[in-house]
XYZ file of C-alpha atoms in Angstrom:
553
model
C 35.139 6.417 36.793
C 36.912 3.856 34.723
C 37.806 0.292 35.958
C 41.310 0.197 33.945
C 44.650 1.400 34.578
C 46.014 3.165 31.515
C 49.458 4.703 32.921
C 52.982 3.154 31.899
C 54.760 1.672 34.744
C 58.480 2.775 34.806
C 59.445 -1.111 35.919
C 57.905 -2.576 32.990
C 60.502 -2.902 30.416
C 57.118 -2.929 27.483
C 56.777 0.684 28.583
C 59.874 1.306 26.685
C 60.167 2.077 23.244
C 63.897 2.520 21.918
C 64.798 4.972 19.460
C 65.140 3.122 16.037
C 67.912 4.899 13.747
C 67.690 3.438 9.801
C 70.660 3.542 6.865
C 70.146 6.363 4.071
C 70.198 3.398 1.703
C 66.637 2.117 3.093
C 65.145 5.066 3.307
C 65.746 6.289 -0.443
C 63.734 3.166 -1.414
C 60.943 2.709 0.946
C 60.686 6.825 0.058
C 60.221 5.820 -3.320
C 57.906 3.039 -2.871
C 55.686 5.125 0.061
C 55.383 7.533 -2.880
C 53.410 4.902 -5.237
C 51.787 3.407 -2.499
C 50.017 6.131 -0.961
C 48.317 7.126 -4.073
C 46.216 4.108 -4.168
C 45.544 3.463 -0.527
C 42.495 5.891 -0.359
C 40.839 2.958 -3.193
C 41.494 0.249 -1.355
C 40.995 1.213 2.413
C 37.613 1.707 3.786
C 36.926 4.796 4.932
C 36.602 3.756 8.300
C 40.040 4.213 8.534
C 41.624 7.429 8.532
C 45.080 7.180 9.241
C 48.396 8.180 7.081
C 45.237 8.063 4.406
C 45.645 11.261 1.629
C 42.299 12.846 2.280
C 41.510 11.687 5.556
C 42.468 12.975 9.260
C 41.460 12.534 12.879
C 39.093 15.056 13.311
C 36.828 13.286 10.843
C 36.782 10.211 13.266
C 35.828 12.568 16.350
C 33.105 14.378 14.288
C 31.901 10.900 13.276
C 32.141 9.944 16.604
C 30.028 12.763 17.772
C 27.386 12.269 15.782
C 26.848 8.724 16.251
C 26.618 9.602 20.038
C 23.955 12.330 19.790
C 21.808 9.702 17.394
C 22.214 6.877 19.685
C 21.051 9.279 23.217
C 18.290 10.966 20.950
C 16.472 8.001 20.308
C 17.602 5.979 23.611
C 19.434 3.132 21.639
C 20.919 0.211 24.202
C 24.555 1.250 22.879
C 28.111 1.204 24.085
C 31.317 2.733 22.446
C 34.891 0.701 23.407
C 37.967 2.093 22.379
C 40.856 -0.828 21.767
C 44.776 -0.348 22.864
C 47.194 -2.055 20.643
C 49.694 -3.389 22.258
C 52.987 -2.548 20.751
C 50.874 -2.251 17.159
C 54.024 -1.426 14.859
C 55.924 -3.796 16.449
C 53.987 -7.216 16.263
C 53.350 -6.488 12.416
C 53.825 -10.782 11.205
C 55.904 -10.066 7.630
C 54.456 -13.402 6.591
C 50.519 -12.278 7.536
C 51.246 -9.174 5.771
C 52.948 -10.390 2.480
C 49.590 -12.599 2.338
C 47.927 -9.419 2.331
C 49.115 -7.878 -0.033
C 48.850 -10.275 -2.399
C 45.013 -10.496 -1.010
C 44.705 -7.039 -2.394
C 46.269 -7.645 -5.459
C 49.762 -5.848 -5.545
C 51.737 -6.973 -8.448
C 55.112 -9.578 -7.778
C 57.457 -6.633 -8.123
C 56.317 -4.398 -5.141
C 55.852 -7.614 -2.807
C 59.439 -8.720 -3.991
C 60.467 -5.193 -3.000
C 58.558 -5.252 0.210
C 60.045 -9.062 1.059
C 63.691 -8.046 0.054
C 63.636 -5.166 2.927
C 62.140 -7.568 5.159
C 64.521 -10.972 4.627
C 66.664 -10.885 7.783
C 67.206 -7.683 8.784
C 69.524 -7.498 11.030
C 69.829 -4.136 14.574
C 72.220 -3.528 17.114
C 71.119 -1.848 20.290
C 73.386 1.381 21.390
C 73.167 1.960 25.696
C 75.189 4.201 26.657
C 77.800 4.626 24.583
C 78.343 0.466 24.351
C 76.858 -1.226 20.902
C 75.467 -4.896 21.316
C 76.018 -7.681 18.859
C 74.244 -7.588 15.590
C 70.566 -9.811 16.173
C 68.036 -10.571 13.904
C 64.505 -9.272 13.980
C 61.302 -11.492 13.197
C 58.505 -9.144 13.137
C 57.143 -5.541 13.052
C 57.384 -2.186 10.709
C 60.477 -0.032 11.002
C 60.446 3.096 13.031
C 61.176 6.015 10.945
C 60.255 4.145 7.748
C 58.233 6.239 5.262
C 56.459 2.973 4.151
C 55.429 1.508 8.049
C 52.148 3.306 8.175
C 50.695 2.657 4.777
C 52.337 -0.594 5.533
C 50.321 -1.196 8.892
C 47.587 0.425 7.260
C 46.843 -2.532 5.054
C 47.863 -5.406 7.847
C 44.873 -3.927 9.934
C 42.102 -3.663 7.404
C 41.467 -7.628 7.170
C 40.437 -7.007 11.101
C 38.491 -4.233 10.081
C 36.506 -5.758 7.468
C 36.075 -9.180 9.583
C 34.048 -6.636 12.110
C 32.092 -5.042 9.475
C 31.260 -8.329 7.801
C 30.524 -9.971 10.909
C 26.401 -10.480 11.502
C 26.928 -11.322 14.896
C 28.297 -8.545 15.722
C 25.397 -5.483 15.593
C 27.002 -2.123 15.412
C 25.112 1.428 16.366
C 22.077 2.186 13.168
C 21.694 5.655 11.991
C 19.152 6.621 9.396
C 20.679 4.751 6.242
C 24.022 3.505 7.672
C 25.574 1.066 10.148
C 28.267 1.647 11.731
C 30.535 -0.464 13.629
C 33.970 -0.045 13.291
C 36.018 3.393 13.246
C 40.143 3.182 12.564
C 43.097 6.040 13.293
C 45.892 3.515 12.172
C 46.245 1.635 15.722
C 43.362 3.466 17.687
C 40.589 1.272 17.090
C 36.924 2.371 18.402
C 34.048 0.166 18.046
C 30.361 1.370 17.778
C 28.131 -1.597 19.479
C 24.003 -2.234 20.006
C 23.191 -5.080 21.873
C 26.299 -5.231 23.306
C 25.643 -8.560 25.242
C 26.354 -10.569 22.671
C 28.247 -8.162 19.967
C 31.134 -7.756 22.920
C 31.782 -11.373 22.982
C 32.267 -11.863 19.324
C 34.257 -8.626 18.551
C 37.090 -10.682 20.935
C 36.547 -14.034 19.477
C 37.248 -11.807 16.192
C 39.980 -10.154 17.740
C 41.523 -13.371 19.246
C 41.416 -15.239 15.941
C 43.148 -12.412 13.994
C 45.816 -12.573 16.655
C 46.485 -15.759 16.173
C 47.304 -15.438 12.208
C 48.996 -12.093 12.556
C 50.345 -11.600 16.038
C 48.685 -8.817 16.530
C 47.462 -7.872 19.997
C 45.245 -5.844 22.262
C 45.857 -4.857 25.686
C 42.728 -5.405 27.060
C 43.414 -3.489 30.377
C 44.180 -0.222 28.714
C 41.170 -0.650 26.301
C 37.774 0.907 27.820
C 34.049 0.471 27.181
C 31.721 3.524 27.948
C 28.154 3.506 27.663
C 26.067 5.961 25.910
C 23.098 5.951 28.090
C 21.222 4.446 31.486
C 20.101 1.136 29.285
C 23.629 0.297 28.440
C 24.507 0.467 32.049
C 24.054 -3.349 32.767
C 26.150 -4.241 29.821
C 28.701 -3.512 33.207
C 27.752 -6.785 34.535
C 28.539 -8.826 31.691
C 31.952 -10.645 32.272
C 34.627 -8.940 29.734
C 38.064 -8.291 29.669
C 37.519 -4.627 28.927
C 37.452 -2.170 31.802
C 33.817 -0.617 31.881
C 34.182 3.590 32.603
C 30.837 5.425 33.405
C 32.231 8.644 33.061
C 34.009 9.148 30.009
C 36.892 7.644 28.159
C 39.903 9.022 26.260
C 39.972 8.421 22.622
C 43.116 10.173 20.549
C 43.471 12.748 22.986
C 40.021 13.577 23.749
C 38.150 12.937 27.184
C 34.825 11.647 25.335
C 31.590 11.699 27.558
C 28.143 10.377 26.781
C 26.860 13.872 27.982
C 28.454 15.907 25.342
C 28.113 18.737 27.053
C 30.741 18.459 29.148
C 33.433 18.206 26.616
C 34.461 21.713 27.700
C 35.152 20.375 31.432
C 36.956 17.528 30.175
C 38.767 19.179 27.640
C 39.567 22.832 27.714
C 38.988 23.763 31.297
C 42.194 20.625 32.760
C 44.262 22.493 28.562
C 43.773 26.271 30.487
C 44.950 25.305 33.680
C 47.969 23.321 31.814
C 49.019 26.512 30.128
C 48.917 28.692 32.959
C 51.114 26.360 34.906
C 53.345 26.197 31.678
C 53.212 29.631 30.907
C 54.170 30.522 34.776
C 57.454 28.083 34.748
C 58.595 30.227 31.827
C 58.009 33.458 32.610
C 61.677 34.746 33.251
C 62.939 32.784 30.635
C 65.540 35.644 28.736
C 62.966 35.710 25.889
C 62.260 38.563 23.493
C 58.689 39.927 22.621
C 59.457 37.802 19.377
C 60.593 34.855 21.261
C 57.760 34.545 23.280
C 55.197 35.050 21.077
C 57.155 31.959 18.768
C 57.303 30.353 21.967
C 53.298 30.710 22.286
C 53.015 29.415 18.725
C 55.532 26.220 19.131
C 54.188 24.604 21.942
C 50.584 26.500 22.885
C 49.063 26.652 19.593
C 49.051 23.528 18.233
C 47.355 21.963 21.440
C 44.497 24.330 21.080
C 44.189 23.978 17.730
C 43.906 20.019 17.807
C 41.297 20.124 20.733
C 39.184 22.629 18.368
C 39.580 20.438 15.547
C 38.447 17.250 17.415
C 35.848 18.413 19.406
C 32.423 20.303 17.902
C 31.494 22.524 20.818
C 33.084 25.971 20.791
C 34.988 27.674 24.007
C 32.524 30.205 26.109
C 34.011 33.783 25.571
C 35.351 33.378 29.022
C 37.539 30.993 28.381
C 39.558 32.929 25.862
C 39.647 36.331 28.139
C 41.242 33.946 30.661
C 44.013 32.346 27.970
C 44.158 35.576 26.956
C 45.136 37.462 29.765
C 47.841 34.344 30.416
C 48.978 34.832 27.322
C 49.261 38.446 27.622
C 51.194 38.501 31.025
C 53.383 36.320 29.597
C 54.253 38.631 26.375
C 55.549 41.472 29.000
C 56.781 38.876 31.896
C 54.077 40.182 34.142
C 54.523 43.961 33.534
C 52.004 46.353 32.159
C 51.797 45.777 28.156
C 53.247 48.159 25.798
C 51.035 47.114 22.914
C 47.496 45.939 23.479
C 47.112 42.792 22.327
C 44.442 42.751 19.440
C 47.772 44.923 17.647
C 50.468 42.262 18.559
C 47.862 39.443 16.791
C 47.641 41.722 13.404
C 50.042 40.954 10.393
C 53.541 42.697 10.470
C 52.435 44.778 7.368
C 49.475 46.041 9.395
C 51.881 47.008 12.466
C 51.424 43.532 14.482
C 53.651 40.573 15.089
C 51.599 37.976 14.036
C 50.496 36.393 17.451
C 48.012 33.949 17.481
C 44.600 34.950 17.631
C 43.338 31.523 19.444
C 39.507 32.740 19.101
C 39.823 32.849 15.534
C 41.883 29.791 15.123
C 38.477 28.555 17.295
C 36.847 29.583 14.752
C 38.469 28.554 11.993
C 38.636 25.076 13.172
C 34.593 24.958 12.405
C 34.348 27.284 9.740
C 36.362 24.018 7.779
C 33.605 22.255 8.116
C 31.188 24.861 6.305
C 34.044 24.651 3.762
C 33.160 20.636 3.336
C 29.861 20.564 3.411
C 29.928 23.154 0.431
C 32.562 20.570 -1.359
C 31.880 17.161 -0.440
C 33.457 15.863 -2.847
C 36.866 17.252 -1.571
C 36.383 14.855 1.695
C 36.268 11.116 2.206
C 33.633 11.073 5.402
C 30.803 9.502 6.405
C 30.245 11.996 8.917
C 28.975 13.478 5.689
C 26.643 11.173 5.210
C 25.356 11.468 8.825
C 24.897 14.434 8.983
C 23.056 15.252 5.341
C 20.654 12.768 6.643
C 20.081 14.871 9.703
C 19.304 17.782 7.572
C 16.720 15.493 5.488
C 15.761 17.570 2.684
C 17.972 20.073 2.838
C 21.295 19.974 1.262
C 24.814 20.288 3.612
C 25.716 22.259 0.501
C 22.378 24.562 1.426
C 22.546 25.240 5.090
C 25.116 27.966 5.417
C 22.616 30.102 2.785
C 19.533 29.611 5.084
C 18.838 32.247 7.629
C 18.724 31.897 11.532
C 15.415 30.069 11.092
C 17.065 26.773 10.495
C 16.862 26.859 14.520
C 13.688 25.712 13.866
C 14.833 22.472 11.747
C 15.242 19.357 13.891
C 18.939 19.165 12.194
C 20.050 22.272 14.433
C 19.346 19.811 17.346
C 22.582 18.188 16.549
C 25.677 20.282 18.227
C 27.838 19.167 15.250
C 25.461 21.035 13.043
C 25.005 23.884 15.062
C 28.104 24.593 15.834
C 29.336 24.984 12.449
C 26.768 27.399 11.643
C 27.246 29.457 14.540
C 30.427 29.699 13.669
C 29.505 30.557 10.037
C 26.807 33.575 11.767
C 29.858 34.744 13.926
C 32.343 34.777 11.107
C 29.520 37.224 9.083
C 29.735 39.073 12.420
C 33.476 39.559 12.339
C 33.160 40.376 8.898
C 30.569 42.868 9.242
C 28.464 40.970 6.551
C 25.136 40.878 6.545
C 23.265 37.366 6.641
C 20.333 37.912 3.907
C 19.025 36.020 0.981
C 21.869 35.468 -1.778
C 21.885 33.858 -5.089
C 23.009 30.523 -3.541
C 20.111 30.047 -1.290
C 17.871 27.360 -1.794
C 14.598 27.947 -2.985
C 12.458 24.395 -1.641
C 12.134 23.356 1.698
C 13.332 27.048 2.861
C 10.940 28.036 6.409
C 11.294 31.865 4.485
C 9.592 30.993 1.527
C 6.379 30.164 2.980
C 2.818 29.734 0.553
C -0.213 28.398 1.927
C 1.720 27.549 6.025
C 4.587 25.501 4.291
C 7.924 25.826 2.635
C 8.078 25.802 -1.096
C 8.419 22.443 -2.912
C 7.522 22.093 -7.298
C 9.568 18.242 -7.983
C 9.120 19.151 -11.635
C 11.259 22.368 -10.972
C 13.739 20.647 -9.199
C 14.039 17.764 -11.807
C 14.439 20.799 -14.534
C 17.696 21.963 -12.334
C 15.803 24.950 -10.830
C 16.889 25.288 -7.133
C 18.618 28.266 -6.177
C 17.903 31.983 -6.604
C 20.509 32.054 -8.885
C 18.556 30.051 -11.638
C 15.477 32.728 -10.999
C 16.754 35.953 -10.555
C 19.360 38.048 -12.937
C 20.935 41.321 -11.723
C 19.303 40.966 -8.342
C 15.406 40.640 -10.304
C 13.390 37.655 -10.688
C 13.419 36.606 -14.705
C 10.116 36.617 -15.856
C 8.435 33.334 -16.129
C 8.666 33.053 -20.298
C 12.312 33.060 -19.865
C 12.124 30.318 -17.381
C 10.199 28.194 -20.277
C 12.889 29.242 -22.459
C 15.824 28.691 -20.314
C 14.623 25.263 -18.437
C 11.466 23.770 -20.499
C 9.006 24.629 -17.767
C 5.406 23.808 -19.060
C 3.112 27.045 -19.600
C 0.585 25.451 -17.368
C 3.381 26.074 -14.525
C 2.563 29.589 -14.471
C 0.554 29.476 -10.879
C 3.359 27.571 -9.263
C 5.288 30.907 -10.567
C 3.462 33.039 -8.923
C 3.522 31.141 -5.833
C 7.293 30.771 -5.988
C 7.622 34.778 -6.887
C 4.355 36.128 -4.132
C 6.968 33.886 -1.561
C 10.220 34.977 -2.120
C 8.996 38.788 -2.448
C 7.581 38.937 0.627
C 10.444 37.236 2.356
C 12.469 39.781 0.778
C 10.388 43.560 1.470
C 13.955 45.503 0.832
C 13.057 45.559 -3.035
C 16.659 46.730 -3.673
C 18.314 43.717 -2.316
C 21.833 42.992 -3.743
C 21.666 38.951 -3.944
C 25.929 38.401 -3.955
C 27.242 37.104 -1.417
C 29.463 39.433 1.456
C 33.111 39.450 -0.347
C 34.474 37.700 3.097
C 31.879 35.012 2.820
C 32.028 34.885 -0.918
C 36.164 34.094 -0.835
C 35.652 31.682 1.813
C 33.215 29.347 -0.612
C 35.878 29.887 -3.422
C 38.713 28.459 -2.045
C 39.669 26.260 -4.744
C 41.377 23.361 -2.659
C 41.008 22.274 0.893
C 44.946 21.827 1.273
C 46.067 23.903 4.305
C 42.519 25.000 4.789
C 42.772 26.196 8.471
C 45.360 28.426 7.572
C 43.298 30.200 4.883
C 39.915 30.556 6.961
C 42.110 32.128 9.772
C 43.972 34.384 6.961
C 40.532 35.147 5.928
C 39.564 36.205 9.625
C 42.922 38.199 9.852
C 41.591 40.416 7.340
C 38.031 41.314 9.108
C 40.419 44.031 11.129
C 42.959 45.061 8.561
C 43.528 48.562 9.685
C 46.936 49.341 10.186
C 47.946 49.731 14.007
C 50.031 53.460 13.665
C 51.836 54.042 17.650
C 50.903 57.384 18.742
């Protein structure tokens, strides 16, 4: 349960926000100047913050999130997470804090002048109905609607952001090689805290002095502290403005838990039941096959897809047959189905009509993130970082080339980890590919290359760029160990490390005619060049596992 109240009262006026219309004149510039401002944002904003940031999105925060959690249980840390609601956040933006900003981070005179000129008494009217007020004049806060407020609010935050980070009093949540305190979705602010005793009282004094020199403010009655396991329980005690919730707390969306295995009951289980209800009130809506399945993709889809993308445990098989057989009674208004479904979710120029296939959008959702640990450098995360130092000594870049016996690494432990690859096994399922040794598997530190009880390590190899198959073998054979001297200056003495490398790798391979390219599924999915619109080209790529054409009989 959780000690705060987090609904909007209807008789509080602050539960109100009015709609805020802006002149074509205002928008053309702030377009213009969004434009040149959002290209250097991602330089000057710490990663920690994710929001209206080119690169960066929510799901990295969760992930992040996630991770942090299942290091902090593991090794029985005395931590707390708190999530902080900003009260009004666009709206208390002080023009004269954030001009002082700007110049803090070093924008030139004629973008502050530009930035001062659309904020030097503006003037609003308020329109109820039908009757317009007299013209006032407001004092504070980013426009609604404005294409420059959130790169704008962006920057106003980040002094509070680095005032936490930079703060020694204040001890944030250790993982192997990073500390981490302080995580940012524009306004939704979540804080990462070990002894929490003493790091709860400064994060307010912190909070309460930034308020004072920007207006900013926190409504500490919607915020929420939960902790992560028994030790952090008599943090509860401690006198704090912040409500204290022992089950879980909601953070963007998400019902977060300590025990993350019950992100499904939190989650998906209260989604299904909101779809059936939905999906029941508009059953005899006068809606065409087409219509419903565009009604299905307009207001179902998306919510399924975000809770997927936030949230690293995948939907039992159950769960789907259920949405699916909603879904499906809703296509023919409760009447037996003229088309089975699996042929109304194929493409129109294989005989379908394009309805969503929500297990592969599932699946899609963490096949993205075997796309970015295969290019890193495509993504601005640390949950990157976390989780290559789970995997130790083998690569992110390596794992999706390993076969089931990572299980045995302590990195499969972590359920952001092994989700993604059992995604990555079912997608070679779906496929019908076959999960064997390719040319991009690693050779060192792989549990099937085994000599004398241990996985294969040679430093001097790997400092000669010698760490795949692919640098071994050509046309599916392994080179012979002269050409290795040619190609990649190993010394002749070498030669018994060869053999150990080659008596490994052959008996982990006894099909002798083994074809070492990757499945052409698999293979396309590691090529995309560019991670824009990725979900839609995994699920694309899923579409095609089942591309024969649906003929009616």
């Amino acid at each position: 349960m959780c000690n705060g109240m987090n609904a909007l009262s209807s008789t509080l006026p602050s539960s109100y926000r009015p709609i805020s219309l802006l002149n074509v004149d205002i928008k053309i510039i702030t377009k213009a100047l969004s434009h040149q401002l959002e290209k250097i944002i991602p330089s000057i904003i710490h990663p920690d913050q994710t929001g209206f940031t080119k690169g960066r999105n929510s799901s990295n925060n969760t992930r992040r999130l996630f991770n942090i959690m299942h290091h902090s249980t593991t090794h029985n840390h005395n931590s707390i997470i708190a999530t902080l609601d900003a009260e009004k956040a666009f709206d208390r933006v002080n023009w004269s804090f954030l001009i002082h900003t700007l110049h803090s981070f070093g924008f030139g005179e004629s973008f502050i002048n530009w930035i001062k000129t659309l904020y030097t008494s503006p003037t609003a009217t308020v329109i109820t109905n039908g009757q317009t007020s007299q013209s006032f004049t407001l004092h504070r806060g980013t426009r609604q609607g404005c294409p420059l407020s959130p790169s704008l609010f962006t920057i106003f935050i980040e002094p509070l952001a680095a005032a936490i980070r930079q703060n020694p009093l204040i001890t944030g949540i250790q993982t192997p090689n990073m500390h981490h305190k302080i995580s940012l979705y524009a306004d939704d602010i979540l804080l990462f805290m070990d002894n929490p005793k003493s790091s709860l009282q400064e994060v307010i004094s912190v909070i309460k002095s930034f308020s004072l020199l920007s207006d900013y403010s926190i409504n500490w009655n919607k915020s929420s502290i939960l902790p992560l396991n028994t030790n952090s329980l008599a943090v509860a005690a401690l006198t704090t403005p912040i409500p204290f919730c022992t089950s879980h707390i909601t953070y963007l969306g998400i019902h977060i838990s300590p025990r993350l295995s019950e992100l499904i009951n939190l989650n998906f289980t209260p989604l299904l039941k909101k779809i059936n209800d939905d999906l029941q009130r508009w059953m005899n809506l006068p809606l065409s096959i087409l219509g419903r399945i565009a009604t299905v993709k307009m207001t179902i889809l998306p919510k399924i897809s975000y809770l997927c993308s936030m949230i690293p445990t995948h939907p039992p098989l159950t769960w789907f047959h259920s949405l699916d057989s909603s879904i499906n009674k809703f296509y023919w208004k409760n009447k037996p189905p003229r088309v089975k479904l699996a042929t109304l979710q194929k493409s129109k120029s294989l005989g379908g009509l394009n309805a969503p296939n929500f297990h592969h959008y599932s699946l899609a959702n963490q096949l993205q993130y075997i796309y970015k640990w295969t290019h890193p450098t495509q993504s601005d995360s640390t949950w990157l970082d976390i989780e290559q130092t789970v995997s130790k000594d083998i690569h992110l870049s390596d794992l999706p080339f390993l076969s089931q016996t990572i299980k045995k690494h302590p990195c499969f432990q972590n359920p952001t980890i092994s989700s993604a690859l059992t995604a990555w096994w079912k997608f070679y399922s779906i496929t019908n590919s076959t999960l064997a040794p390719s040319l991009f598997t690693p050779i060192w530190h792989n549990l099937d290359f085994i000599s004398n009880k241990q996985s294969l390590y040679f430093s001097t190899w790997v400092e000669k760029g010698i760490t795949h198959l692919k640098h071994i073998f050509n046309n599916n054979t392994l080179v012979p160990f002269s050409l290795l001297v040619q190609k990649f200056g190993i010394r002749s003495h070498q030669f018994l490390q060869y053999l150990q490398v080659s008596s490994s790798i052959q008996s982990s391979m006894k099909n002798k005619n083994i074809n070492l390219d990757l499945p052409p599924l698999p293979s396309k999915l590691i090529n995309i060049p560019s991670s824009k619109k990725i979900l839609s080209k995994l699920y694309k790529l899923l579409s095609q596992a089942d591309s024969t054409p649906s003929i009616p009989s």
